[in-house]
Amino acid sequence: MDLMNGRIAALDLSTGEVTETQLDEDIVFADPSCVSRANAIWKEHGEDSLVLGTGLLTGSLVPGACAGIVAGETGLMPVMGNFATELKLSGFDFIALTGTAPAPGYVWVRDGIIEFVKSDAMRQLDSWGRTDRVRDDQGDRRIQVLAAGPWGDSGNPCAQLVNCHWGGEDKAGLGSRLASKNVMAVAVRGMGELMVSDVERHFQTCLELRSSLVSRLGPSKGLASYFDRAGKEDFSSLAHRDVACFGCPHPCRTFLKIAEDPKQMALSHREPGYLHYDVPALRKAFEVGLDARSATEILMMCARRGAEPVAVLERASSGGRQLTPAIVKDLLVAPWDMEPMPAKSYEGGFSIDRAVAIGLCPRLWGKAGFDPSAIGPCVESALGRGVPM
Amino acid sequence: MDALKLEFEPLRCVACGLCETVCSLNRDSVLSSMGSSIILHMEDKANYFGLVLKTAGDGLVLGRPEGHGAPQQPGSGGPGAKPILLREPCDLCGGEPKCAKVCPTGCIKVVD
């Protein structure tokens, strides 16, 4: 099966048992949306399940083919970066997590194997510590980790899942859903491979599409290409390097260094700053009067705690008080009784749209203009046929 | 073709991973990063990343953000050599290196 593994796994966390079902190619070709498939798998396994999935084009050479999806009772989140690509290359297209583990730990997926690894120590760690722990345990720095933090552990509806240290995708409180299963993190490493129908043509068509996108979008300015405020001096003066998700020619991620000189290129400080791509959170931070340095400090703290920063900033600034990182730090220690934020609070974030449904970045394709006819030749070269998009 | 080689401008790299993927695609006709002669080294929390290329004639070519000449400190977590030593050296895709073509930022260049 080109571009797919054809495998859906379900891990019953209460027993550790894994069952597999085949992903039917005809069904995928009739409706390639990973969003509708993830929702269907979620319904099949019950409301308390959590489903991680990849799009049809995830991991292909189509520009921005990095997206995956997580579906749970509280909603959906797209997954960007390298997580979805690694998940697909681990041998599974979708994974359902059901039940509750008897003790804390993490789900570890690689080489067509999915298992629950018990780790009592993880409960004591924040989301960064959990990511680092998994990588140390398994001896691979390129393991991709979706981690809950202490806010998820406490069941806060404004908890977020953190993707390899950074936040920006989970605006649905899925951090709490994962932690409620005693799962502190899901870790994936893709050492498998995906077939394509016509290798040379897939390469050429994707290269042509990439060139067309680049000429239309112009030079990349990192996050400032997507969020004007990131072009201001307080932000740009802290900028270190821009980082792309898998396969993206026009990255939206800019790393700000606040603990050392942004011009420092050698590896020195281990935690020098934060990778910004959470547009709603930054917008909120600037609205409440923070500068880029303070916003970075606060988003970093929120990510560690697994707290969604728009909700944190809304709550912390209530009453019109002047916010500082120290105030937020104090507030983050004790999770509050909070209500989820309304959807409009997250405008400018990652939308669940037609691009995500086939595994493409909604931000890149939102800016470039999602055009199925332009993407079509890349899809046909990979699959040997077209699909509705 | 023997005169061709690849050079890096590491600070242009955005860690998109396409070079690894097309290298494997050219070698093994599959999408993967496991068979590539070029490896993206990434310490994401420190935002430190660069490229390592296994060549036939020049050994390992490092594309470190701090510059080619900078020594790697023991335990620095910099580009590790062990995994890539087990891989096939770059064959320049028969004269038209695909990693240089696919690189969206011009970080990888073919020089004569």
Short mmCIF file of C-alpha atoms in Angstrom, two decimals, chain A residues 97-294:
data_model
loop_
_atom_site.label_atom_id
_atom_site.label_comp_id
_atom_site.label_asym_id
_atom_site.label_seq_id
_atom_site.Cartn_x
_atom_site.Cartn_y
_atom_site.Cartn_z
CA LEU A 97 -5.39 4.25 23.35
CA THR A 98 -8.16 2.73 25.43
CA GLY A 99 -8.66 2.11 29.14
CA THR A 100 -6.43 3.37 31.92
CA ALA A 101 -2.96 2.14 32.81
CA PRO A 102 -2.61 0.73 36.35
CA ALA A 103 0.45 2.92 36.99
CA PRO A 104 2.04 6.01 35.42
CA GLY A 105 4.22 5.60 32.35
CA TYR A 106 4.44 6.30 28.65
CA VAL A 107 3.41 4.72 25.37
CA TRP A 108 6.40 3.78 23.24
CA VAL A 109 5.93 3.15 19.52
CA ARG A 110 8.63 2.01 17.07
CA ASP A 111 9.42 -0.74 14.54
CA GLY A 112 5.80 -1.88 14.32
CA ILE A 113 5.71 -2.33 18.10
CA ILE A 114 3.51 -0.46 20.55
CA GLU A 115 3.84 -0.91 24.28
CA PHE A 116 3.22 0.80 27.59
CA VAL A 117 6.36 1.47 29.62
CA LYS A 118 5.73 1.84 33.33
CA SER A 119 7.57 4.77 34.89
CA ASP A 120 6.56 6.00 38.33
CA ALA A 121 9.25 8.67 38.16
CA MET A 122 7.53 10.44 35.29
CA ARG A 123 4.74 11.63 37.55
CA GLN A 124 7.24 13.88 39.33
CA LEU A 125 8.48 15.50 36.12
CA ASP A 126 7.19 18.37 34.03
CA SER A 127 6.56 17.94 30.29
CA TRP A 128 10.17 18.80 29.41
CA GLY A 129 11.47 16.34 31.96
CA ARG A 130 9.16 13.66 30.58
CA THR A 131 10.40 14.22 27.04
CA ASP A 132 14.00 14.10 28.18
CA ARG A 133 13.36 11.00 30.28
CA VAL A 134 11.91 9.05 27.37
CA ARG A 135 14.83 9.99 25.14
CA ASP A 136 17.35 9.09 27.83
CA ASP A 137 15.61 5.79 28.59
CA GLN A 138 15.48 4.77 24.94
CA GLY A 139 18.82 6.32 23.93
CA ASP A 140 17.69 8.32 20.94
CA ARG A 141 17.47 12.11 20.77
CA ARG A 142 15.22 12.01 17.72
CA ILE A 143 12.34 10.27 19.43
CA GLN A 144 9.30 12.49 19.07
CA VAL A 145 7.27 12.95 22.23
CA LEU A 146 3.81 14.31 22.95
CA ALA A 147 3.85 14.93 26.68
CA ALA A 148 1.34 16.02 29.27
CA GLY A 149 2.54 18.09 32.20
CA PRO A 150 1.41 18.67 35.78
CA TRP A 151 -1.63 20.59 34.55
CA GLY A 152 -2.74 17.54 32.62
CA ASP A 153 -2.16 15.36 35.68
CA SER A 154 -4.47 17.59 37.68
CA GLY A 155 -7.24 17.25 35.10
CA ASN A 156 -7.28 20.92 34.24
CA PRO A 157 -9.41 21.49 31.10
CA CYS A 158 -6.87 24.09 29.98
CA ALA A 159 -3.98 21.64 29.98
CA GLN A 160 -2.12 21.16 26.73
CA LEU A 161 -0.13 18.36 25.17
CA VAL A 162 3.39 19.56 24.46
CA ASN A 163 5.11 18.43 21.28
CA CYS A 164 8.83 17.85 21.96
CA HIS A 165 9.03 20.74 24.47
CA TRP A 166 6.90 23.21 22.50
CA GLY A 167 3.25 24.14 22.62
CA GLY A 168 0.88 25.46 20.01
CA GLU A 169 -1.26 22.65 18.69
CA ASP A 170 -3.38 21.48 21.62
CA LYS A 171 -6.21 23.92 22.20
CA ALA A 172 -8.61 21.12 23.11
CA GLY A 173 -7.41 20.15 26.59
CA LEU A 174 -6.10 16.80 25.39
CA GLY A 175 -3.24 16.98 27.90
CA SER A 176 -5.76 16.14 30.60
CA ARG A 177 -7.31 13.36 28.56
CA LEU A 178 -3.96 11.64 28.09
CA ALA A 179 -2.89 12.06 31.71
CA SER A 180 -6.24 10.73 32.92
CA LYS A 181 -5.16 7.39 31.43
CA ASN A 182 -1.99 7.45 33.50
CA VAL A 183 -0.11 8.09 30.27
CA MET A 184 2.39 10.89 30.79
CA ALA A 185 3.66 10.85 27.21
CA VAL A 186 3.42 9.15 23.83
CA ALA A 187 6.79 8.59 22.17
CA VAL A 188 7.36 7.57 18.56
CA ARG A 189 10.40 6.79 16.44
CA GLY A 190 10.09 5.96 12.77
CA MET A 191 12.70 3.62 11.40
CA GLY A 192 10.48 2.07 8.76
CA GLU A 193 9.80 3.06 5.19
CA LEU A 194 6.93 4.06 2.94
CA MET A 195 6.50 2.94 -0.64
CA VAL A 196 5.63 5.32 -3.48
CA SER A 197 4.24 4.32 -6.84
CA ASP A 198 6.58 6.29 -9.10
CA VAL A 199 9.70 7.43 -7.26
CA GLU A 200 11.19 9.72 -9.89
CA ARG A 201 7.88 11.35 -10.78
CA HIS A 202 6.99 11.90 -7.13
CA PHE A 203 10.32 13.64 -6.63
CA GLN A 204 9.92 15.80 -9.73
CA THR A 205 6.29 16.79 -9.21
CA CYS A 206 6.90 17.69 -5.58
CA LEU A 207 9.99 19.68 -6.53
CA GLU A 208 7.95 21.64 -9.08
CA LEU A 209 5.19 22.27 -6.55
CA ARG A 210 7.76 23.38 -3.98
CA SER A 211 9.34 25.81 -6.48
CA SER A 212 5.95 27.25 -7.30
CA LEU A 213 5.16 27.75 -3.59
CA VAL A 214 8.50 29.37 -2.87
CA SER A 215 8.19 31.80 -5.76
CA ARG A 216 4.69 32.74 -4.65
CA LEU A 217 5.50 33.11 -0.94
CA GLY A 218 8.87 34.80 -1.30
CA PRO A 219 11.73 34.51 1.17
CA SER A 220 10.86 32.99 4.53
CA LYS A 221 11.09 35.22 7.58
CA GLY A 222 10.21 32.47 10.02
CA LEU A 223 7.25 33.24 12.25
CA ALA A 224 7.19 36.82 10.98
CA SER A 225 6.06 35.42 7.61
CA TYR A 226 2.83 34.40 9.30
CA PHE A 227 2.52 36.79 12.24
CA ASP A 228 3.53 40.41 11.66
CA ARG A 229 4.20 41.18 15.30
CA ALA A 230 7.12 38.73 15.20
CA GLY A 231 8.87 41.16 12.89
CA LYS A 232 9.22 43.82 15.59
CA GLU A 233 12.57 44.59 17.15
CA ASP A 234 11.96 43.13 20.61
CA PHE A 235 11.19 39.77 18.96
CA SER A 236 13.71 39.80 16.11
CA SER A 237 16.57 40.87 18.40
CA LEU A 238 16.18 37.60 20.33
CA ALA A 239 15.75 35.39 17.27
CA HIS A 240 18.23 32.56 16.97
CA ARG A 241 17.25 30.30 14.04
CA ASP A 242 14.08 29.36 12.22
CA VAL A 243 13.01 25.73 12.30
CA ALA A 244 10.79 23.87 9.85
CA CYS A 245 8.41 21.03 10.43
CA PHE A 246 9.10 18.00 8.24
CA GLY A 247 9.13 18.93 4.57
CA CYS A 248 8.25 22.60 4.98
CA PRO A 249 9.86 25.12 2.61
CA HIS A 250 8.46 28.18 4.41
CA PRO A 251 8.84 27.59 8.16
CA CYS A 252 6.69 29.34 10.77
CA ARG A 253 8.85 28.48 13.78
CA THR A 254 11.33 30.92 15.23
CA PHE A 255 13.46 30.13 18.26
CA LEU A 256 14.12 32.98 20.66
CA LYS A 257 17.07 32.76 23.01
CA ILE A 258 16.63 34.48 26.36
CA ALA A 259 19.21 32.68 28.49
CA GLU A 260 22.21 33.38 26.27
CA ASP A 261 23.26 35.51 23.32
CA PRO A 262 20.98 34.71 20.35
CA LYS A 263 24.08 34.82 18.15
CA GLN A 264 25.55 31.88 20.03
CA MET A 265 25.52 29.04 17.50
CA ALA A 266 27.56 26.44 19.36
CA LEU A 267 25.87 24.07 21.73
CA SER A 268 26.31 25.61 25.16
CA HIS A 269 23.20 26.40 27.22
CA ARG A 270 20.92 23.36 27.28
CA GLU A 271 17.69 25.32 27.71
CA PRO A 272 18.39 28.71 26.15
CA GLY A 273 14.90 29.66 25.04
CA TYR A 274 11.72 28.69 23.31
CA LEU A 275 10.50 27.75 19.84
CA HIS A 276 7.64 30.08 18.97
CA TYR A 277 4.84 29.07 16.66
CA ASP A 278 1.84 29.46 18.95
CA VAL A 279 0.34 32.55 17.31
CA PRO A 280 -2.77 32.81 19.54
CA ALA A 281 -0.61 32.65 22.66
CA LEU A 282 1.84 35.28 21.42
CA ARG A 283 -1.00 37.54 20.30
CA LYS A 284 -2.55 37.28 23.74
CA ALA A 285 0.79 37.94 25.41
CA PHE A 286 1.31 41.13 23.41
CA GLU A 287 -2.31 42.18 24.02
CA VAL A 288 -1.77 42.08 27.77
CA GLY A 289 1.33 44.21 27.45
CA LEU A 290 4.19 41.73 27.55
CA ASP A 291 7.29 42.14 25.43
CA ALA A 292 8.88 39.29 23.47
CA ARG A 293 11.30 38.35 26.26
CA SER A 294 8.61 38.13 28.94
#
